[in-house]
Short mmCIF file of C-alpha atoms in Angstrom, two decimals:
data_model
loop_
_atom_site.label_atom_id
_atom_site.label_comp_id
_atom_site.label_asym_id
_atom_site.label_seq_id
_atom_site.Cartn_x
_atom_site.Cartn_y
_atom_site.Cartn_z
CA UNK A 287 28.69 30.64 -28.48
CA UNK A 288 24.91 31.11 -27.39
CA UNK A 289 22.30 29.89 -30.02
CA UNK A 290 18.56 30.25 -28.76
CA UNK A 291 15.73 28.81 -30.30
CA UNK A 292 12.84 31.15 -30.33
CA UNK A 293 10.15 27.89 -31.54
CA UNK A 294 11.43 25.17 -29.38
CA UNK A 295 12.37 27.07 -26.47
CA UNK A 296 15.66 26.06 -25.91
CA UNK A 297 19.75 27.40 -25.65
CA UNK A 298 22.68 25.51 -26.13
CA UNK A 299 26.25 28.01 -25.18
CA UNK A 300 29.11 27.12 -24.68
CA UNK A 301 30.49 26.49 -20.97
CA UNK A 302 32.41 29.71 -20.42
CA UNK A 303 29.04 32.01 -21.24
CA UNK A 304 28.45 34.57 -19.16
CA UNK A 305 25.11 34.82 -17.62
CA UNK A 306 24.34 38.01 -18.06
CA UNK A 307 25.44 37.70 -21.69
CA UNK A 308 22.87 34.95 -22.23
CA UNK A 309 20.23 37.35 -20.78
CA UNK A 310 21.08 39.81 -23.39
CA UNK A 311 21.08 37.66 -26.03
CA UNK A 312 17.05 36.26 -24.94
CA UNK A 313 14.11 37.08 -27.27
CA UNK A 314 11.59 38.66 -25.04
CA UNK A 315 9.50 36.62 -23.50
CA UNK A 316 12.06 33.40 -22.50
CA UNK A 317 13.61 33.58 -19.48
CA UNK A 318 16.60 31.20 -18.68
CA UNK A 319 16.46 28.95 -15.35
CA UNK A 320 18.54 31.53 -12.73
CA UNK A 321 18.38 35.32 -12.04
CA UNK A 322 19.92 37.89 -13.73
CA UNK A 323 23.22 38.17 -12.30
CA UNK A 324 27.21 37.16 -12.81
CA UNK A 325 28.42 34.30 -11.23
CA UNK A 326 32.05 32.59 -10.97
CA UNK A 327 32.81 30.21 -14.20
CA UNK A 328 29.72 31.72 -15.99
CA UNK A 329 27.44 28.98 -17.54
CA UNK A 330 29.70 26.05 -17.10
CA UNK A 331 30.13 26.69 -12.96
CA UNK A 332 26.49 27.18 -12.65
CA UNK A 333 25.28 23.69 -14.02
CA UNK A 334 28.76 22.31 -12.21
CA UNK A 335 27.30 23.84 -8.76
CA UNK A 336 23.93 22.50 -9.56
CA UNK A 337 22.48 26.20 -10.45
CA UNK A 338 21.56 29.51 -8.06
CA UNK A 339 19.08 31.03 -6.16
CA UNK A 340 16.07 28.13 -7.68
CA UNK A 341 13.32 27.14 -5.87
CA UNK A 342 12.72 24.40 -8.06
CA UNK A 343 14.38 21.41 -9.67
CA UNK A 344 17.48 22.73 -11.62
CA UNK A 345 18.13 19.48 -13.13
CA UNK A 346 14.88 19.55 -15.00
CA UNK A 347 15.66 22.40 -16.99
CA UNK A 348 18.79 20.94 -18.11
CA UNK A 349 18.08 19.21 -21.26
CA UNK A 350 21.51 18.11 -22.67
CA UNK A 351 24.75 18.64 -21.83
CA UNK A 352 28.52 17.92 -23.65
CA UNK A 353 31.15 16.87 -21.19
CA UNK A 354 34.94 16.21 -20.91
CA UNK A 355 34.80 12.94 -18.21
CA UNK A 356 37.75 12.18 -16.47
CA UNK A 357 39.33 9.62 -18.40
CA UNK A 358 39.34 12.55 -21.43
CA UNK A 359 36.47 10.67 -23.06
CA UNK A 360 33.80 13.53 -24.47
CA UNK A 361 30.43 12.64 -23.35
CA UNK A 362 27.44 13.84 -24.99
CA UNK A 363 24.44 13.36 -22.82
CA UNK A 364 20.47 14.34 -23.28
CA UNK A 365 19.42 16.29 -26.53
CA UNK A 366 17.41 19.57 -27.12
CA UNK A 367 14.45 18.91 -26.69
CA UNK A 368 12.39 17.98 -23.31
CA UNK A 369 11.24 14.85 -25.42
CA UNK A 370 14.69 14.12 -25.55
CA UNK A 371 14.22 12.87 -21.45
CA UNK A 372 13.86 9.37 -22.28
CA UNK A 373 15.96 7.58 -19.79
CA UNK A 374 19.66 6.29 -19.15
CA UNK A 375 19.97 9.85 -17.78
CA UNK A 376 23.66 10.89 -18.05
CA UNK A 377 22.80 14.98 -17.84
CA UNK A 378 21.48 14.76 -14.71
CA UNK A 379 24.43 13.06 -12.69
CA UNK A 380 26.47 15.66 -14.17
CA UNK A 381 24.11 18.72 -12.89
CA UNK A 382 25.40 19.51 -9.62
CA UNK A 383 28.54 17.20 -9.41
CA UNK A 384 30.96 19.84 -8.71
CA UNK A 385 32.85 18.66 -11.70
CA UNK A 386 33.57 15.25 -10.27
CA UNK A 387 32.67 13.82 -13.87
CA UNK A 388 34.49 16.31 -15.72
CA UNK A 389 34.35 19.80 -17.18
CA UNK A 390 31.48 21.01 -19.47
CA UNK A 391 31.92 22.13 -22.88
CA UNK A 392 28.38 22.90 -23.68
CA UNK A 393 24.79 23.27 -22.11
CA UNK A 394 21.46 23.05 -23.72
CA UNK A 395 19.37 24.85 -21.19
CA UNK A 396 15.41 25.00 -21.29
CA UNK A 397 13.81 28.26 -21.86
CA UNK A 398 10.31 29.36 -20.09
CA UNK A 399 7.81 32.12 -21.64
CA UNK A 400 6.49 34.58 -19.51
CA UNK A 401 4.71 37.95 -20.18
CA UNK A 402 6.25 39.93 -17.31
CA UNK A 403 9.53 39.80 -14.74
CA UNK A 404 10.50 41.35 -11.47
CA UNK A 405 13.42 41.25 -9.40
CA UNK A 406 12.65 42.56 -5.80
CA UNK A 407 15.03 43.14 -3.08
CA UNK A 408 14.75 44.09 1.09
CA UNK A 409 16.21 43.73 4.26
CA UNK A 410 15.99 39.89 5.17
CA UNK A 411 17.42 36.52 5.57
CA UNK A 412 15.98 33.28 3.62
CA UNK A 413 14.27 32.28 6.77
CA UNK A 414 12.09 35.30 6.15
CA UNK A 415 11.07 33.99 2.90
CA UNK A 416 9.86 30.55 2.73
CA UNK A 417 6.56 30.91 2.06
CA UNK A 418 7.14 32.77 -1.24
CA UNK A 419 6.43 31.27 -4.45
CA UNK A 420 9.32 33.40 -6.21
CA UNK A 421 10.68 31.29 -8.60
CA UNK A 422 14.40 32.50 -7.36
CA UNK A 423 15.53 33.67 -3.92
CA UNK A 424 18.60 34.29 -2.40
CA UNK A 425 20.50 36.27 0.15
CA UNK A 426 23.47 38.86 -0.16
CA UNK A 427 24.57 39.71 3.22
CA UNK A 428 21.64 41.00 5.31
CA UNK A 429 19.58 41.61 1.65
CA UNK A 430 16.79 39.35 0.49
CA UNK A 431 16.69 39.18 -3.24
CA UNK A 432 13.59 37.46 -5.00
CA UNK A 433 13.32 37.64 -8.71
CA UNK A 434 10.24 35.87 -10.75
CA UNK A 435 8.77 35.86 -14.25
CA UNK A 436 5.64 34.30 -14.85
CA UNK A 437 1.85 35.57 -16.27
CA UNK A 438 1.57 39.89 -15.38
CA UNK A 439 -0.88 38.85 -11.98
CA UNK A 440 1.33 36.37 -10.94
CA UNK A 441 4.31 38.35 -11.01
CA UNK A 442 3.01 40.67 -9.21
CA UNK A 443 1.31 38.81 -6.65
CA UNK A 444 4.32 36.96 -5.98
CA UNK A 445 6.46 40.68 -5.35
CA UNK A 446 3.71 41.57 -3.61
CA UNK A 447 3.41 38.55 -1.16
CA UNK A 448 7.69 38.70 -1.04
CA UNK A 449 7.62 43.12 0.02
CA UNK A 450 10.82 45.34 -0.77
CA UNK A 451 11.20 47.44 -3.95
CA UNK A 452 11.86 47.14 -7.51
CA UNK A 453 15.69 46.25 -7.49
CA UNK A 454 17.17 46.62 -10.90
CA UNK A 455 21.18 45.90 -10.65
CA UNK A 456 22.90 42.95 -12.32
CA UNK A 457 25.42 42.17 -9.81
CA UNK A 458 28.38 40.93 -10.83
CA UNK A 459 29.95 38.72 -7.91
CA UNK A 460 32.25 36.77 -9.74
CA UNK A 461 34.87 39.18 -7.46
CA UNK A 462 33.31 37.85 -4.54
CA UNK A 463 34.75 34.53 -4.57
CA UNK A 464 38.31 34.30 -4.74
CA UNK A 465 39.38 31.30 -5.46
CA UNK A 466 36.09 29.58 -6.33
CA UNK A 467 33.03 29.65 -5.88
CA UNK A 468 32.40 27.00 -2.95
CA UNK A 469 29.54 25.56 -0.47
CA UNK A 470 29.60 26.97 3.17
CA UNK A 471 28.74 29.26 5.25
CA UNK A 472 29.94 33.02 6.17
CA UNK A 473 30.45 33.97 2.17
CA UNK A 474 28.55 36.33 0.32
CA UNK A 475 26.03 34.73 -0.76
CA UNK A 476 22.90 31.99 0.32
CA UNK A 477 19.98 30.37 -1.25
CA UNK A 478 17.74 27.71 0.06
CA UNK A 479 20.60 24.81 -0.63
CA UNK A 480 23.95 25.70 0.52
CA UNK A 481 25.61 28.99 1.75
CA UNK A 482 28.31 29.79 -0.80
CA UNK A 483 31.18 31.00 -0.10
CA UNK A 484 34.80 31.71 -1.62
CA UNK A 485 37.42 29.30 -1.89
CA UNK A 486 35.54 26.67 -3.84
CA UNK A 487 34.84 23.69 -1.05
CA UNK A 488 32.55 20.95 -2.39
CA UNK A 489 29.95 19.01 -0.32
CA UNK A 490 31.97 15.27 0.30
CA UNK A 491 31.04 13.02 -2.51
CA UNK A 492 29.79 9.76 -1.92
CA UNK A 493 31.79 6.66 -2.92
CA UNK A 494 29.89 5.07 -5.45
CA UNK A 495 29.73 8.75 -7.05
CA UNK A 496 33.14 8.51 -7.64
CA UNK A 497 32.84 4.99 -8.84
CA UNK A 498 30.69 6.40 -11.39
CA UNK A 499 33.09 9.04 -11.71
CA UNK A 500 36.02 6.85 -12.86
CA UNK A 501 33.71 4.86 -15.16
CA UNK A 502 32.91 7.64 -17.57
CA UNK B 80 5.39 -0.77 3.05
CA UNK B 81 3.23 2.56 2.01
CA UNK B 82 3.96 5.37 4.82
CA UNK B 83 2.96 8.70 3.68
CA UNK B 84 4.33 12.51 5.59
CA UNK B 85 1.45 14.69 5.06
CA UNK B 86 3.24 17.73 6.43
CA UNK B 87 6.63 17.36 4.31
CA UNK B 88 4.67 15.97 1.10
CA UNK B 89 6.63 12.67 0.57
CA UNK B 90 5.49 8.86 0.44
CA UNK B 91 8.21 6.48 0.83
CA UNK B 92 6.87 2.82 -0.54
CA UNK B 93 8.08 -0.40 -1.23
CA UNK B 94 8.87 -1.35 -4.95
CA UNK B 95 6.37 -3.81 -4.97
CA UNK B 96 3.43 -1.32 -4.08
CA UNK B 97 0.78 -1.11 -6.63
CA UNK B 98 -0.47 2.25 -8.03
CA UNK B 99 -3.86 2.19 -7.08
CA UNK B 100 -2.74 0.56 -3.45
CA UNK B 101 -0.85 4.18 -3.30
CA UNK B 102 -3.87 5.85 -4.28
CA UNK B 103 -6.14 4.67 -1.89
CA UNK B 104 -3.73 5.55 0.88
CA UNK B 105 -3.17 9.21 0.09
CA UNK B 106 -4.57 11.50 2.63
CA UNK B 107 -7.40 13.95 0.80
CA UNK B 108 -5.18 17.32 -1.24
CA UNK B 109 -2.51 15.25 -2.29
CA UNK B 110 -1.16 13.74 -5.04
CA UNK B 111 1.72 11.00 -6.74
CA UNK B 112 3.19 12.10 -9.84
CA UNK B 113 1.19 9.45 -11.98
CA UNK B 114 -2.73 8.75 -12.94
CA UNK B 115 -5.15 5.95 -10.87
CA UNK B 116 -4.27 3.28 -12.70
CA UNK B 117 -2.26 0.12 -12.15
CA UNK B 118 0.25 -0.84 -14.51
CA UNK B 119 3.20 -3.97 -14.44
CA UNK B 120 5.94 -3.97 -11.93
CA UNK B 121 3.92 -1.46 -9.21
CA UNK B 122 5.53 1.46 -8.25
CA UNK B 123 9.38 0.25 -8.99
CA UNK B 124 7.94 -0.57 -12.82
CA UNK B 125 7.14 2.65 -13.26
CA UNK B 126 10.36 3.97 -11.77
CA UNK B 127 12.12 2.30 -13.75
CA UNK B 128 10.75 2.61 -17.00
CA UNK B 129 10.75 6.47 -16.01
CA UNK B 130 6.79 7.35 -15.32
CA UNK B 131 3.93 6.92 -17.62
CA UNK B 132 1.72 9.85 -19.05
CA UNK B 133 3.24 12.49 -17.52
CA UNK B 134 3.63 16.02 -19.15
CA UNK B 135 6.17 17.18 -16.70
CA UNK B 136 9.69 16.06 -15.06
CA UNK B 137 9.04 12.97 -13.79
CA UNK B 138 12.88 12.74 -12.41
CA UNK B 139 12.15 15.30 -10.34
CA UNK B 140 9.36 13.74 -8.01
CA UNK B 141 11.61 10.93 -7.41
CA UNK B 142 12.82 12.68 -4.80
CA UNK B 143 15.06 9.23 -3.40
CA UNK B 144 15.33 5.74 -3.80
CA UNK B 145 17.20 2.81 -2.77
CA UNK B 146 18.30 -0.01 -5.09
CA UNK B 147 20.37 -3.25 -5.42
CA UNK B 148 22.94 -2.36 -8.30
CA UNK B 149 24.04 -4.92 -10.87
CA UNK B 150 27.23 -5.67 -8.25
CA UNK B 151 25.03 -6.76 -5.61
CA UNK B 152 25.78 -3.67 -3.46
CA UNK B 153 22.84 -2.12 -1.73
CA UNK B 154 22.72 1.64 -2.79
CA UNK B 155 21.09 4.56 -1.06
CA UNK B 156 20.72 7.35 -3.04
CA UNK B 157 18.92 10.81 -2.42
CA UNK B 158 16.49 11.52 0.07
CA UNK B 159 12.98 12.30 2.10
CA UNK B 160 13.17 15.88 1.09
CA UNK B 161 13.18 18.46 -1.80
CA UNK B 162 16.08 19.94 -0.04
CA UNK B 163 18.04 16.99 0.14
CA UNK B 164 18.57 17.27 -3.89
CA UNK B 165 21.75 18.90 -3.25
CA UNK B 166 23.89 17.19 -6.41
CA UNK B 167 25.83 13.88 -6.77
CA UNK B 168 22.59 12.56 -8.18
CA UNK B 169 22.43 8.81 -8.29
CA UNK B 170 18.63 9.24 -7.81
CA UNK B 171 17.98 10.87 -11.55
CA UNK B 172 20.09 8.38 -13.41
CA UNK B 173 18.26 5.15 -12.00
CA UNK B 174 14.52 6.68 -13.47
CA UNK B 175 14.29 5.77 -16.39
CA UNK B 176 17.21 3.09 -17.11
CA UNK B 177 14.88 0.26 -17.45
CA UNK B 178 16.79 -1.67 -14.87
CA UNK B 179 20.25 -1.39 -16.14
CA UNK B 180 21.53 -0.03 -12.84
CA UNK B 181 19.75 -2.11 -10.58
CA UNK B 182 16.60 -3.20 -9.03
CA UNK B 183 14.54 -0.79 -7.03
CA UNK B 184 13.92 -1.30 -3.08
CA UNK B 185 12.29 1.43 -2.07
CA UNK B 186 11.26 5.08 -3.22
CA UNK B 187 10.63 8.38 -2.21
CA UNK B 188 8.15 10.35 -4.19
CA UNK B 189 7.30 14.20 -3.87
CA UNK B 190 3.23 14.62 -3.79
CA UNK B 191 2.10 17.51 -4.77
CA UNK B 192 -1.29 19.58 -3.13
CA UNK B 193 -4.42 19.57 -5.35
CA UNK B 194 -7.92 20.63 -4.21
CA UNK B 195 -9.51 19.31 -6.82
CA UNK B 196 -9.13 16.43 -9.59
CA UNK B 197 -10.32 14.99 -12.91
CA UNK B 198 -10.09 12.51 -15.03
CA UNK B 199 -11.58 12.97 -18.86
CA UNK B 200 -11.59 10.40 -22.07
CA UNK B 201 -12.51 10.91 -25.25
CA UNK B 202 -11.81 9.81 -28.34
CA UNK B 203 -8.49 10.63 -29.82
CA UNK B 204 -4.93 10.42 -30.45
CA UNK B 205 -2.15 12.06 -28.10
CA UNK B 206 -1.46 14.31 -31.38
CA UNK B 207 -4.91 15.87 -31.29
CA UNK B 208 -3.93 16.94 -27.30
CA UNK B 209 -0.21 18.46 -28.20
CA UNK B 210 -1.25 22.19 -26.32
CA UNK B 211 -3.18 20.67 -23.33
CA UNK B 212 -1.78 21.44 -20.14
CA UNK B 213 -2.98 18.54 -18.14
CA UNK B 214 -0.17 16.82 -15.88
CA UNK B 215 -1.29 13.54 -17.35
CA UNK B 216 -2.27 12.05 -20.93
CA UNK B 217 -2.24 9.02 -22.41
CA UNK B 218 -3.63 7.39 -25.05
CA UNK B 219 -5.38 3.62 -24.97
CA UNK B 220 -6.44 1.95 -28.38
CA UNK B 221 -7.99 5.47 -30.27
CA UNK B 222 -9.16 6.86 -26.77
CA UNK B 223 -7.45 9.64 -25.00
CA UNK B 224 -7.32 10.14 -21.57
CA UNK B 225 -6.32 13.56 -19.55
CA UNK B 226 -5.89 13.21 -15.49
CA UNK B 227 -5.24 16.64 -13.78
CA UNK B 228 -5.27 17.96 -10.21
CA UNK B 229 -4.63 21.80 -8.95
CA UNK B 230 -6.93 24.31 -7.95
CA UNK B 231 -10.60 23.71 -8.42
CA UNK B 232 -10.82 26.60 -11.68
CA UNK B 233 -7.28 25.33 -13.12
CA UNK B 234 -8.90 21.66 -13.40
CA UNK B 235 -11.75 22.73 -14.71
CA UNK B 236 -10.24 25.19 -17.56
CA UNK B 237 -8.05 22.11 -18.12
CA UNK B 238 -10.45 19.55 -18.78
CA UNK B 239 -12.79 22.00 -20.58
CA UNK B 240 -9.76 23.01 -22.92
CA UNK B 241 -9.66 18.58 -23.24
CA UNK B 242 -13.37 17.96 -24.04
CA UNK B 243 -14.43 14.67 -23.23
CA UNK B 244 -16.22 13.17 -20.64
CA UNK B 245 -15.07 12.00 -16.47
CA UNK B 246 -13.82 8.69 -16.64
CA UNK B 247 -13.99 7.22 -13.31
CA UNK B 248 -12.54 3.85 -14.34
CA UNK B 249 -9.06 3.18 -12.70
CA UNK B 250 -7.95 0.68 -15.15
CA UNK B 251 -5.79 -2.61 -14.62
CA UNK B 252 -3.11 -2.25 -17.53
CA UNK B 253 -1.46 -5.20 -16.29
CA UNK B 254 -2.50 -8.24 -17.96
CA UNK B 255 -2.52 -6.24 -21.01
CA UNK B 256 1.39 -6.38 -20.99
CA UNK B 257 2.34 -10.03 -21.31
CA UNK B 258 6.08 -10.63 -20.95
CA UNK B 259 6.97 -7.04 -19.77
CA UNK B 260 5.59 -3.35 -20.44
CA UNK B 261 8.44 -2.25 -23.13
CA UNK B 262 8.64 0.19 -25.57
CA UNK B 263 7.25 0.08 -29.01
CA UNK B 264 4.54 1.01 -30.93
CA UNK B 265 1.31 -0.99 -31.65
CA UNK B 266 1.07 -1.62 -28.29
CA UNK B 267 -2.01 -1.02 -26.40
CA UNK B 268 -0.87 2.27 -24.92
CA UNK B 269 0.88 5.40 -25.68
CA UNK B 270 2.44 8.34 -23.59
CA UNK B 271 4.14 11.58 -25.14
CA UNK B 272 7.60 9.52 -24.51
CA UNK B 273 7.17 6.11 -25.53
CA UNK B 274 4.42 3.40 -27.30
CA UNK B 275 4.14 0.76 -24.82
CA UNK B 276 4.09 -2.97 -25.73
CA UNK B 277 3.90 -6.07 -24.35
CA UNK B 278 7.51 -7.89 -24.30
CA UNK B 279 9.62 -5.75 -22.25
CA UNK B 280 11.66 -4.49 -24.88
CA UNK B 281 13.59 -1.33 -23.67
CA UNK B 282 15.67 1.42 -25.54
CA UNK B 283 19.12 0.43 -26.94
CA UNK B 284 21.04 1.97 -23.66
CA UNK B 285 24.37 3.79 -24.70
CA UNK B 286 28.01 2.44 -23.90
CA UNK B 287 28.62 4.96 -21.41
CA UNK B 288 25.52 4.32 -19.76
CA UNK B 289 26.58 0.52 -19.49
CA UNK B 290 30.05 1.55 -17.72
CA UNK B 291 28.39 3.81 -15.38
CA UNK B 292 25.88 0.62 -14.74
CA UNK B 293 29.04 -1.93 -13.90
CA UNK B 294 30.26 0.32 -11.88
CA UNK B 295 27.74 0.50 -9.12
#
């Protein structure tokens, strides 16, 4: 299930989406928040691992969320709209948990407008990179990979500023990680957060998270 | 406490800071995530109630905090640094829940660079201002106030797009909010979230919400 709304700028699909399926299904001119690639657990594993390749706050773009907690309870936190970010935050927590509070059934995902898009790609490691205003960057093996969507200038100042060539695969890497798509590093794949790699490690979770865990 | 890191962008302050206190020790080019003006409770208040006037994410400059939680136990949650926002968010959840899960310490804020800033008023309603892209806008009795920083031609376009006049009052809200600042119209200001009135009321705060609260 992917519904978009056009007006209000907004998706809500189900957990096991694909990505690149939701990228198909856009209107032009809305971009979702992460690049146009495949990813283990599709839609539901990206919001679990706290999203890909973003240079900005993921968990802003995450309006509302359903959730299985747990204890079984279903969980329905934020709403469709960004007025709908009114406090007693339950969506956030959730982005990035590593399914510590439970699995997701559904994601309402914010949509941005821009007039043009790019995806970029050249020899490199993220160290190379951290000046660039690209909105996502990340690393496969020894390639740099910058995509961006923004006002026409903008995108191409930014590809400018970032080098390389006009790169237009849609990876699929989903057979990269057996076993999970995990935190670490040696794996396929890096952005500015974690290196990820197969086998599905999580970063330790503090206590009191899994208080909050069990209370849900 | 007020101790500002120029290079990384942060402040960390005390709860009991005051707004304008913060204000007046920023180093020129950069800037909190809310407008000159002082408001109840300092800079834990406004954590707690979740900002005031901005357009933006407002979770998202908090970029850590420490708290007391409702058990007494001291919690640290987030950190100094954008990259630090790495999931098992405790930080997100606390903005915005009107104390439920605890009183605030300290916080970390993200400033942002800005070469230039204004502040405009006019008269208005926040309904008349629904496409303006100004980081900030409020609304005080039937005047409407934008506050924006950025580049010196972004600022400009952005107050020119507002109309009004600079305003280079940095109003004292407090006394104005007798018992509280809570939410509620007829108050004698309004943000795109929330009416604010005197009283401390706060939104009815969901079940789960509560269990995650007693948990901490």
């Amino acid at each position: 299930m992917i519904e978009i709304s056009a007006s209000d700028q907004y998706l809500t699909a189900s957990a096991d989406s694909l990505l690149l399926d939701i990228y198909d299904a856009l209107p032009a001119g809305l971009y979702p928040p992460f690049p146009p690639l495949e990813l283990p657990g599709g839609l539901g594993g990206l919001v679990s691992r706290g999203g890909f390749a973003q240079t900005f706050f993921f968990g802003a773009e995450v309006l509302g969320l359903t959730f299985i907690a747990p204890s079984g309870r279903r969980v329905v936190a934020g709403g469709r709209t960004v007025k709908n970010v009114q406090g007693y935050d339950l969506t956030r927590p959730f982005v990035g948990s590593f399914g510590a509070l439970g699995v997701t059934e559904t994601v309402t995902l914010r949509l941005r407008p821009g007039l043009a898009s790019a995806h970029h790609s050249r020899p490199g490691r993220l160290e190379d990179a951290e000046e660039s205003r690209a909105r996502f960057l990340w690393q496969d093996g020894e390639t740099l990979h910058a995509y961006h969507f923004g006002h026409v200038r903008e995108v191409e100042a930014v590809m400018q500023a970032f080098g390389g060539t006009p790169d237009l695969a849609r990876p699929d890497h989903r057979t990269a990680f057996v076993g999970g798509m995990g935190v670490g590093e040696g794996g396929p794949l890096r952005d500015r957060r974690f290196g990820w790699q197969a086998g599905g490690t999580v970063p330790d979770m503090p206590d009191l998270f899994a208080r909050v865990a069990a209370s849900l």
